[in-house]
Each structure stands twice: as C-alpha cells, then as structure tokens.
mmCIF file with all atom_site columns, C-alpha atoms in Angstrom:
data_model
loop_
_atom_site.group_PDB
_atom_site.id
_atom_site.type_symbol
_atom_site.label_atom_id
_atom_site.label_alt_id
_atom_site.label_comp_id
_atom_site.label_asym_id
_atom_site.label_entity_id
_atom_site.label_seq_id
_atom_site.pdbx_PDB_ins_code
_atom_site.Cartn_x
_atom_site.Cartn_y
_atom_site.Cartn_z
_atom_site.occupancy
_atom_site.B_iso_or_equiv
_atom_site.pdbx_formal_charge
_atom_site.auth_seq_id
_atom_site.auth_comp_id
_atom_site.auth_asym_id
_atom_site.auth_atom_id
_atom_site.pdbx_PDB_model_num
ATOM 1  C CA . UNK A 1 1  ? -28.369 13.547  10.252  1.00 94.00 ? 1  UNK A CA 1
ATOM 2  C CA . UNK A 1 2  ? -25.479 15.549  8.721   1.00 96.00 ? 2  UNK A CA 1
ATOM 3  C CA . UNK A 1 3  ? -22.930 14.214  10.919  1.00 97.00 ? 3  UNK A CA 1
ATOM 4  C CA . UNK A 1 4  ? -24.352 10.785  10.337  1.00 97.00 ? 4  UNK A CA 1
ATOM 5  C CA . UNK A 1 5  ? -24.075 11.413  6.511   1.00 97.00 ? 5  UNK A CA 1
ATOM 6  C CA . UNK A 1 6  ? -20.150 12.568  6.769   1.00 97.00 ? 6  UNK A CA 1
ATOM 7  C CA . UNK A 1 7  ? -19.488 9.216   8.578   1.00 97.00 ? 7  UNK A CA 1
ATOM 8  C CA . UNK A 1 8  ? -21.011 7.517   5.827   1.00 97.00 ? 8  UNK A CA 1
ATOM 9  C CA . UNK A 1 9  ? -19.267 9.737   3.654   1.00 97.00 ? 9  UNK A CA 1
ATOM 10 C CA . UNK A 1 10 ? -15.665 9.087   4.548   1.00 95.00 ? 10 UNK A CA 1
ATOM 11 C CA . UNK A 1 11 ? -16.149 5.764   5.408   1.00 97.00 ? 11 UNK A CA 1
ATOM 12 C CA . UNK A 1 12 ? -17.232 4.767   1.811   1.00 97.00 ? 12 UNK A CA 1
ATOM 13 C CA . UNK A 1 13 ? -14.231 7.412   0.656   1.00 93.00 ? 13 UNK A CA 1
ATOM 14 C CA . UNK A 1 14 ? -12.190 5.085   2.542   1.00 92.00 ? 14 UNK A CA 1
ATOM 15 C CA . UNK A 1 15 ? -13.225 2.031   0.982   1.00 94.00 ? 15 UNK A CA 1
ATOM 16 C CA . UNK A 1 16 ? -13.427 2.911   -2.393  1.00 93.00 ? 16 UNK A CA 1
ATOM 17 C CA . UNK A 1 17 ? -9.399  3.938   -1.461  1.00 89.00 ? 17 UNK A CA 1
ATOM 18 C CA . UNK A 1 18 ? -8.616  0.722   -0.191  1.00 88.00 ? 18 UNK A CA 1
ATOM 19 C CA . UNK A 1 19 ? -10.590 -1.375  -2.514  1.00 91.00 ? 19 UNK A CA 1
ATOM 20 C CA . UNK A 1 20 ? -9.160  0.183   -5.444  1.00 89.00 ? 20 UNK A CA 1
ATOM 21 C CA . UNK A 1 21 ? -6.428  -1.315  -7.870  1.00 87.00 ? 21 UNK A CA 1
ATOM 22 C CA . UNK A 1 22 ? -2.870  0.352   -6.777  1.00 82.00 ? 22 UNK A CA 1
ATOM 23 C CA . UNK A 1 23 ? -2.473  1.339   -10.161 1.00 84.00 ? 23 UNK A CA 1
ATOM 24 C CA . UNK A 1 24 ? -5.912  3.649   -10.446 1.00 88.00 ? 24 UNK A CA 1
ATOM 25 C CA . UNK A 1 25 ? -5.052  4.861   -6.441  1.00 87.00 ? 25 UNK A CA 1
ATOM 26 C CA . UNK A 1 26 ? -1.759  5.820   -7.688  1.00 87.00 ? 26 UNK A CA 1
ATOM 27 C CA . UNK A 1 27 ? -3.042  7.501   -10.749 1.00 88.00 ? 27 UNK A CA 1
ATOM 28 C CA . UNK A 1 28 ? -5.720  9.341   -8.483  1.00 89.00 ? 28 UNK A CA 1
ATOM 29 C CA . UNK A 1 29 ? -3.032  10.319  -5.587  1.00 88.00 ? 29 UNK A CA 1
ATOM 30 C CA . UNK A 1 30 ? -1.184  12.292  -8.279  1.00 88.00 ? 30 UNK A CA 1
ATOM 31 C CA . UNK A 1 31 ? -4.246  14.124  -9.671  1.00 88.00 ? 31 UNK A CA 1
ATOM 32 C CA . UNK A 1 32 ? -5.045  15.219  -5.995  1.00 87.00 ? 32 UNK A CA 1
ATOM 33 C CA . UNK A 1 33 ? -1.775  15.708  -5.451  1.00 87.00 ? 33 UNK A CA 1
ATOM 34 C CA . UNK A 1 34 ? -2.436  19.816  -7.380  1.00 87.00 ? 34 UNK A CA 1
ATOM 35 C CA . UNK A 1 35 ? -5.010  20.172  -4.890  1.00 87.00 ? 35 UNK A CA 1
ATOM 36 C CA . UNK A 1 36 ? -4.300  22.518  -1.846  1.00 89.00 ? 36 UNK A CA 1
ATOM 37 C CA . UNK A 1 37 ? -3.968  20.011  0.797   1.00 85.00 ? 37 UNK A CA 1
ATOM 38 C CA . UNK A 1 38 ? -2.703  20.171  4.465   1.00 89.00 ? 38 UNK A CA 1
ATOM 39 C CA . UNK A 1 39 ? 0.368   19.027  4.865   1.00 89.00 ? 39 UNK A CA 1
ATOM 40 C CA . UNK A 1 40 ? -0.075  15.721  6.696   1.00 88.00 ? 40 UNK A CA 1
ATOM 41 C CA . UNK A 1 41 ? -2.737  14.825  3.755   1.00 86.00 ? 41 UNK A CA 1
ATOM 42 C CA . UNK A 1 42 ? -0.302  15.642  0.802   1.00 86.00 ? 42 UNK A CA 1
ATOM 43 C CA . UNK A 1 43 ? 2.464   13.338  2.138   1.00 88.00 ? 43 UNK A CA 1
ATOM 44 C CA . UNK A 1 44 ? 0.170   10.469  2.273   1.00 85.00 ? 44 UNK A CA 1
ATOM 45 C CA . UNK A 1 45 ? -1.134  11.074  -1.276  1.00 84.00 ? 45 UNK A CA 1
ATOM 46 C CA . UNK A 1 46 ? 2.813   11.748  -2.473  1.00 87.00 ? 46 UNK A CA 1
ATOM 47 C CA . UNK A 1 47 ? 3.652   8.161   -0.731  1.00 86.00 ? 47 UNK A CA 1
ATOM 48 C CA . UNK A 1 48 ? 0.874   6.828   -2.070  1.00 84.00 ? 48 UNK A CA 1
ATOM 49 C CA . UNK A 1 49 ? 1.540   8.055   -5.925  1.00 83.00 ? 49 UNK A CA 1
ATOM 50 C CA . UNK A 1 50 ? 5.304   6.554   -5.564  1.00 82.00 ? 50 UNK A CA 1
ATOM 51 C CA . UNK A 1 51 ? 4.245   3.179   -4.311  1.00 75.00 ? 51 UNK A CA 1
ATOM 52 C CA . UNK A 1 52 ? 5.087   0.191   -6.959  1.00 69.00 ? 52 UNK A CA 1
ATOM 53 C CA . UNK A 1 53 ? 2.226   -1.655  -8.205  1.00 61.00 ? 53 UNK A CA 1
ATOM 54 C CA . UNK A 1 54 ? 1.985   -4.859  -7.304  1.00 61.00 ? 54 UNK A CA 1
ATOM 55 C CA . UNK A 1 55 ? 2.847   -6.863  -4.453  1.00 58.00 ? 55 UNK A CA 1
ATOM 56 C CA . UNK A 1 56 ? 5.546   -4.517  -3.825  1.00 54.00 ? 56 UNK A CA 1
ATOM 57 C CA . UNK A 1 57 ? 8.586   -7.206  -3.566  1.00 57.00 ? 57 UNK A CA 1
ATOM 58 C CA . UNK A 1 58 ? 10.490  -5.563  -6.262  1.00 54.00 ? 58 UNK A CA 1
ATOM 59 C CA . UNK A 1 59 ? 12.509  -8.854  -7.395  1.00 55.00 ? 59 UNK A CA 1
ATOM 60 C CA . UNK A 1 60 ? 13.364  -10.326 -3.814  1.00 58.00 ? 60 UNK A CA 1
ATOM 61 C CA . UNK A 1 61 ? 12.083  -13.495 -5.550  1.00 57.00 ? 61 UNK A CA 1
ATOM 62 C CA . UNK A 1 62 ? 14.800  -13.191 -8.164  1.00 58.00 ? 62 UNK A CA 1
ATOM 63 C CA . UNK A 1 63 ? 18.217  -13.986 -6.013  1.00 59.00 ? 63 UNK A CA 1
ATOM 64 C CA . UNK A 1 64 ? 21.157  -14.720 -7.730  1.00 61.00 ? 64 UNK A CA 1
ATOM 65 C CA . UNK A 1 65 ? 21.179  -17.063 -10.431 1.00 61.00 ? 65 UNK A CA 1
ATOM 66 C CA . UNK A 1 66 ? 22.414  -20.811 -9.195  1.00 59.00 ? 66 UNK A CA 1
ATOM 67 C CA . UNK A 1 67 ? 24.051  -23.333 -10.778 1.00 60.00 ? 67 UNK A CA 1
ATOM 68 C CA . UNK A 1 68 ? 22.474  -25.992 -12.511 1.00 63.00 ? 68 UNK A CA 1
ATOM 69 C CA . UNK A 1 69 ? 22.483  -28.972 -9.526  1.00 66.00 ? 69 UNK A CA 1
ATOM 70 C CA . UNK A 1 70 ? 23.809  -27.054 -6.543  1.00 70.00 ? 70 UNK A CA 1
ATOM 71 C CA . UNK A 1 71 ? 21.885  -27.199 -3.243  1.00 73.00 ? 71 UNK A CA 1
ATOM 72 C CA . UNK A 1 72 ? 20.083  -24.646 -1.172  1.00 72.00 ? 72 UNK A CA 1
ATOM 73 C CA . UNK A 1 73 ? 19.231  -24.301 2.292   1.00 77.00 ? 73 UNK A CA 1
ATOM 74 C CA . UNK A 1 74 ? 15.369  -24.258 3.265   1.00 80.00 ? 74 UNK A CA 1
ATOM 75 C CA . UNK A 1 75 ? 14.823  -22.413 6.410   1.00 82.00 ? 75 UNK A CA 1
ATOM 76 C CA . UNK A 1 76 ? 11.914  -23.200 8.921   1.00 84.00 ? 76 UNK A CA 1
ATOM 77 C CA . UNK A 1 77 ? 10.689  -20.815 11.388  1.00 82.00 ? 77 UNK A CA 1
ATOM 78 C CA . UNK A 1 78 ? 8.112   -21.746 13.723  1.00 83.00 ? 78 UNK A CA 1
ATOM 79 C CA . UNK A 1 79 ? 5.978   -19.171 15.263  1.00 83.00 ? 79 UNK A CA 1
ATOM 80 C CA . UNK A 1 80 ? 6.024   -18.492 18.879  1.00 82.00 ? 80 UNK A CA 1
ATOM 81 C CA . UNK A 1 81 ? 3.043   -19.780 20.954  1.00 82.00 ? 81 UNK A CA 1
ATOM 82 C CA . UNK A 1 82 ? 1.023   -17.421 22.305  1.00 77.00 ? 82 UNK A CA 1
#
C-alpha cells in the first residue's frame, strides 16, 4: 500500500506540474529552487524558473517590417509519408 500511495503521489505531483500555468510553475521552481536539492533536480527547477511565459516564440512572428504592397514568398512543406 505505501508504494502504491508514492505512485499516486508523484504521479499527481507530476500533473499538477504540467497542468499548471508557466507563470505559477515558474514562480514555484524559484521558491524550491532554496531547497537542498540533488543536483540533477535543481537544474531542472533553474531551467524551469528561466523559461518565458508563453508560447515561448519570443517575437519570431514579428520579422522585419515590409513595405506597404511588396510580396512575400509562402512556403509549403509536405510531410513525408510514413
């Protein structure tokens, strides 16, 4: 039963992580980040607290402004069958 009940444990830990807003997750990765951790756990908690909220595409939308009129090129890519 206690085994069974640590599963359950992490596995809810886990979702609550994933299923949080990026904002709280990286709010809460910094306040664990004081806590002695091993070292393999604290550099996925310091990633995690430097990660921009978000979608994460940091203005890739945004190219350089075009001229009023001028033409771009649309690109297709098909995927490869499988």
């Amino acid at each position: 039963n206690l085994i069974v009940a640590l599963i359950v444990a992490a596995c809810a830990g886990y979702a609550v992580w994933v299923l949080m807003p990026s904002a709280l997750r990286r709010v809460t990765a910094q306040g664990m980040l004081s806590w002695p951790w091993p070292q393999a756990v604290s550099t996925r908690l310091r990633r995690a607290a430097m990660k921009p909220t978000g979608c994460a595409c940091d203005g890739c939308d945004a190219g350089p402004k075009k001229a009023a009129g001028s033409t771009q090129t649309i690109r297709i890519h098909r995927q490869p069958k499988r």
